[in-house]
Amino acid sequence: MSFSLPKVIGHRGAAGHAPENTLAGIRKSAELGVRMVEFDVKLTGDGVPVVIHDDTVDRTTDGTGPVRDMTFDRIRSLDAGIRFGREFEGERVPSLDEALRLCVELDLAINIEIKPCPGREAETAEVALTRARALWPAERPAPLISSFALESLRQAMETAPDWPRGYLIWERPDDWRDNVARLRPATLNVCHEKETPRTIADYRETGLPVLAYTVNEAPRARTLYGLGVAAVFSDRPDEILAVA
Ligand code: G3P
Ligand code: MG
């Protein structure tokens, strides 16, 4: 199945300009001219896929506590905008459904990062991808499904076998090539601060596109593109678009 890979991907929406992983952030990315956004998905205590990065709501909302212990209704009562700025007061933690619908409306390509709470690796991928497959129009380029959790990627192969997978790497493990062989990703999504020209060349030898996160300085993006990096994730994608 085809998927879209522009050179700049809005990170958590456009986390430098609007509260991360919110509908306002996704809208902001589209306004800035970005063609693809990344957001993180985990499950609430009652099993609803929502768009949020951390295991707790503390950093990004006005509430406290672990996402896995909260019902969807409880999470929806929290404000996910106010910590970023008063003008975003009233933003909510989006459901996956809402985020998908908005991306369709805005004609954005997407990267869904499966970000499971510990112990929910397979379940999070299964629930989120079952939902996404029900909602995402078949005629649109398929979402890129990424995760650091190998078990989530394995589940993605089962639930959405024809959707491309992104193998997310933080510190490259010795067996990364085995993981590539086993999980058959379509992209390698690597932390640019951990990589060197040599390691990027290693990744490129696989023939897979290399994506780098999170790149917020235009000169660094230019260097990475020069090393053959296909796309970068950025909190300030507008600044990177200028050099892409
Ligand atoms: O998917 C790229 C990037 O989002 C991975 O790191 O922690 O921002 O989800 P993180
Ligand atoms: Mg992410």
Coordinates of C-alpha atoms and ligand atoms in Angstrom, one line a residue:
M1 CA 0.0 0.0 0.0
S2 CA 1.3 3.5 -0.8
F3 CA 2.2 5.9 1.9
S4 CA 3.2 9.5 1.8
L5 CA 6.6 10.7 3.1
P6 CA 7.2 14.5 2.8
K7 CA 10.5 15.8 4.1
V8 CA 9.1 17.5 7.1
I9 CA 6.7 15.9 9.7
G10 CA 5.0 17.9 12.4
H11 CA 6.0 16.4 15.7
R12 CA 3.2 15.8 18.2
G13 CA 1.2 18.1 15.9
A14 CA 3.4 21.2 16.0
A15 CA 4.7 21.1 19.6
G16 CA 6.7 24.2 19.4
H17 CA 3.7 26.3 18.4
A18 CA 0.7 24.7 20.1
P19 CA 0.1 22.2 22.9
E20 CA 1.5 18.9 21.9
N21 CA -0.8 16.1 20.7
T22 CA -3.9 18.3 20.5
L23 CA -6.3 19.1 17.7
A24 CA -5.1 22.7 17.9
G25 CA -1.5 21.4 17.2
I26 CA -2.6 19.4 14.3
R27 CA -4.5 22.4 12.9
K28 CA -1.4 24.6 13.4
S29 CA 0.8 22.1 11.5
A30 CA -1.6 22.3 8.6
E31 CA -1.7 26.1 8.7
L32 CA 2.1 26.1 8.6
G33 CA 2.0 24.2 5.3
V34 CA 3.1 20.8 6.8
R35 CA 1.8 17.8 4.8
M36 CA 2.2 15.1 7.5
V37 CA 1.9 15.0 11.3
E38 CA 3.0 12.6 14.0
F39 CA 1.1 12.0 17.2
D40 CA 1.3 9.5 20.1
V41 CA -1.4 7.1 21.1
K42 CA -2.0 5.2 24.3
L43 CA -5.0 3.6 26.0
T44 CA -7.1 5.0 28.8
G45 CA -8.0 2.7 31.8
D46 CA -11.2 1.9 30.0
G47 CA -9.5 1.0 26.8
V48 CA -10.1 4.1 24.6
P49 CA -7.2 5.1 22.4
V50 CA -6.2 8.7 23.1
V51 CA -3.5 11.1 21.8
I52 CA -1.0 11.7 24.6
H53 CA 2.7 11.1 25.0
D54 CA 3.5 10.5 28.7
D55 CA 2.3 7.7 31.0
T56 CA 0.8 10.3 33.2
V57 CA -1.3 13.5 32.4
D58 CA 0.8 15.6 34.8
R59 CA 3.1 17.4 32.3
T60 CA 0.6 18.2 29.6
T61 CA -2.7 18.8 31.4
D62 CA -4.0 20.5 34.5
G63 CA -4.6 17.0 36.1
T64 CA -2.5 14.4 37.8
G65 CA -2.2 10.7 37.6
P66 CA -1.5 7.8 35.3
V67 CA -3.4 7.5 32.0
R68 CA -3.8 3.8 32.5
D69 CA -5.8 4.4 35.7
M70 CA -8.1 7.0 34.2
T71 CA -11.4 6.6 32.4
F72 CA -11.8 8.4 29.1
D73 CA -14.4 10.7 30.7
R74 CA -12.0 11.7 33.4
I75 CA -9.2 12.5 30.9
R76 CA -11.7 14.5 28.8
S77 CA -12.4 16.7 31.8
L78 CA -8.8 17.8 31.9
D79 CA -7.4 20.9 30.1
A80 CA -4.6 19.9 27.7
G81 CA -3.9 23.5 26.5
I82 CA -3.6 25.7 29.5
R83 CA -0.1 24.7 30.4
F84 CA 1.1 25.7 27.0
G85 CA -0.7 29.1 26.9
R86 CA -3.8 30.8 28.0
E87 CA -5.0 31.1 24.4
F88 CA -5.2 27.3 24.3
E89 CA -7.3 27.0 27.4
G90 CA -10.1 24.4 26.8
E91 CA -8.1 22.1 24.5
R92 CA -8.8 18.5 25.3
V93 CA -6.8 15.3 25.1
P94 CA -8.1 14.1 21.7
S95 CA -9.5 10.7 21.1
L96 CA -7.7 8.9 18.3
D97 CA -11.0 9.1 16.4
E98 CA -11.0 12.9 16.6
A99 CA -7.4 13.2 15.5
L100 CA -8.0 10.9 12.5
R101 CA -11.1 12.7 11.4
L102 CA -9.3 16.1 11.6
C103 CA -6.4 14.8 9.6
V104 CA -8.7 13.5 6.9
E105 CA -10.5 16.9 6.9
L106 CA -7.2 18.8 6.6
D107 CA -5.8 16.3 4.0
L108 CA -2.8 15.5 6.2
A109 CA -0.8 12.3 6.0
I110 CA -0.1 10.8 9.4
N111 CA 2.3 8.9 11.5
I112 CA 0.5 7.2 14.4
E113 CA 3.1 6.4 17.1
I114 CA 1.9 3.5 19.3
K115 CA 3.1 4.6 22.8
P116 CA 1.9 1.9 25.1
C117 CA 1.8 2.1 28.9
P118 CA 4.1 -0.7 30.2
G119 CA 2.4 -4.0 29.8
R120 CA -0.1 -2.9 27.2
E121 CA 2.2 -3.1 24.2
A122 CA 0.1 -5.5 22.1
E123 CA -3.3 -4.4 23.4
T124 CA -2.6 -0.7 22.5
A125 CA -1.6 -1.5 19.0
E126 CA -4.5 -3.8 18.5
V127 CA -7.1 -1.5 19.8
A128 CA -5.7 1.7 18.2
L129 CA -5.2 0.1 14.8
T130 CA -8.5 -1.7 14.7
R131 CA -10.1 1.7 15.3
A132 CA -7.8 3.5 12.8
R133 CA -8.6 0.9 10.1
A134 CA -12.3 1.5 10.6
L135 CA -12.0 5.2 10.3
W136 CA -9.2 5.9 7.8
P137 CA -10.4 6.1 4.2
A138 CA -8.9 3.3 2.2
E139 CA -8.2 5.6 -0.8
R140 CA -5.9 7.8 1.3
P141 CA -2.2 7.0 1.7
A142 CA -1.9 4.6 4.5
P143 CA -0.8 5.9 7.9
L144 CA 2.8 5.1 9.0
I145 CA 2.6 3.1 12.2
S146 CA 5.6 3.5 14.4
S147 CA 6.7 2.4 17.9
F148 CA 9.7 1.9 20.1
A149 CA 7.9 -1.1 21.5
L150 CA 8.8 -4.2 19.4
E151 CA 5.7 -6.0 20.7
S152 CA 3.5 -3.2 19.4
L153 CA 5.2 -3.4 16.0
R154 CA 4.7 -7.2 16.0
Q155 CA 1.0 -6.6 16.8
A156 CA 0.8 -4.0 14.0
M157 CA 1.9 -6.7 11.6
E158 CA -1.0 -8.7 12.6
T159 CA -3.8 -6.0 12.9
A160 CA -2.7 -3.8 10.0
P161 CA -0.4 -6.0 7.9
D162 CA -0.6 -3.8 4.8
W163 CA 0.1 -0.5 6.6
P164 CA 3.7 0.5 6.7
R165 CA 5.6 0.3 10.0
G166 CA 8.3 2.6 11.3
Y167 CA 10.9 1.0 13.6
L168 CA 11.7 3.7 16.2
I169 CA 15.2 3.6 17.6
W170 CA 16.5 5.6 20.6
E171 CA 19.8 4.0 21.4
R172 CA 20.6 1.5 18.6
P173 CA 20.5 -2.0 19.9
D174 CA 23.1 -4.6 18.7
D175 CA 20.3 -6.7 17.2
W176 CA 18.7 -3.9 15.2
R177 CA 19.3 -5.7 11.9
D178 CA 17.5 -8.8 13.3
N179 CA 14.6 -6.6 14.3
V180 CA 14.4 -5.2 10.8
A181 CA 14.4 -8.7 9.3
R182 CA 11.7 -9.8 11.7
L183 CA 9.4 -6.8 11.8
R184 CA 9.8 -5.7 8.2
P185 CA 9.5 -2.0 8.8
A186 CA 9.0 0.4 5.9
T187 CA 11.1 3.2 7.6
L188 CA 13.8 3.5 10.3
N189 CA 13.0 6.4 12.7
V190 CA 16.1 7.4 14.6
C191 CA 17.1 9.9 17.2
H192 CA 19.3 12.4 15.3
E193 CA 21.3 13.3 18.5
K194 CA 22.4 9.6 18.9
E195 CA 23.5 9.1 15.3
T196 CA 26.6 9.8 13.3
P197 CA 27.2 10.0 9.6
R198 CA 28.5 6.4 9.9
T199 CA 25.4 5.0 11.7
I200 CA 23.1 6.8 9.3
A201 CA 25.0 5.2 6.4
D202 CA 24.5 1.8 8.1
Y203 CA 20.8 2.4 8.2
R204 CA 20.7 3.6 4.6
E205 CA 22.4 0.3 3.5
T206 CA 19.1 -1.4 4.4
G207 CA 17.5 0.5 1.6
L208 CA 14.8 1.8 3.9
P209 CA 14.1 5.5 4.3
V210 CA 15.7 7.0 7.4
L211 CA 13.6 9.5 9.4
A212 CA 15.1 11.6 12.2
Y213 CA 13.5 13.0 15.3
T214 CA 13.3 15.7 16.7
V215 CA 15.0 18.3 14.7
N216 CA 14.3 21.9 15.5
E217 CA 17.3 23.7 14.0
A218 CA 17.3 24.3 10.2
P219 CA 21.1 23.9 9.8
R220 CA 21.0 20.5 11.5
A221 CA 18.1 19.4 9.2
R222 CA 20.1 20.5 6.2
T223 CA 23.1 18.4 7.4
L224 CA 20.8 15.4 7.9
Y225 CA 19.2 15.7 4.5
G226 CA 22.8 15.9 3.1
L227 CA 23.5 12.5 4.8
G228 CA 20.5 11.0 3.0
V229 CA 17.9 11.3 5.8
A230 CA 14.5 11.3 4.0
A231 CA 12.4 13.2 6.5
V232 CA 12.7 14.9 9.9
F233 CA 10.2 15.3 12.7
S234 CA 10.1 18.8 14.0
D235 CA 8.3 20.8 16.7
R236 CA 8.8 23.9 14.5
P237 CA 8.2 22.4 11.1
D238 CA 7.9 25.8 9.5
E239 CA 11.6 26.5 10.2
I240 CA 12.6 23.2 8.6
L241 CA 10.3 23.6 5.6
A242 CA 12.4 26.6 4.6
V243 CA 15.5 24.3 4.0
A244 CA 13.7 21.0 3.0
Ligands
G3P1 O1 8.1 9.4 16.4 C1 9.2 10.3 16.6 C2 9.2 10.8 18.0 O2 7.9 11.2 18.3 C3 9.7 9.8 18.9 O3 9.9 10.3 20.2 O4 9.2 10.6 22.6 O5 8.7 12.3 20.9 O6 7.4 10.2 20.9 P1 8.8 10.9 21.2
MG2 MG 6.1 10.5 19.2

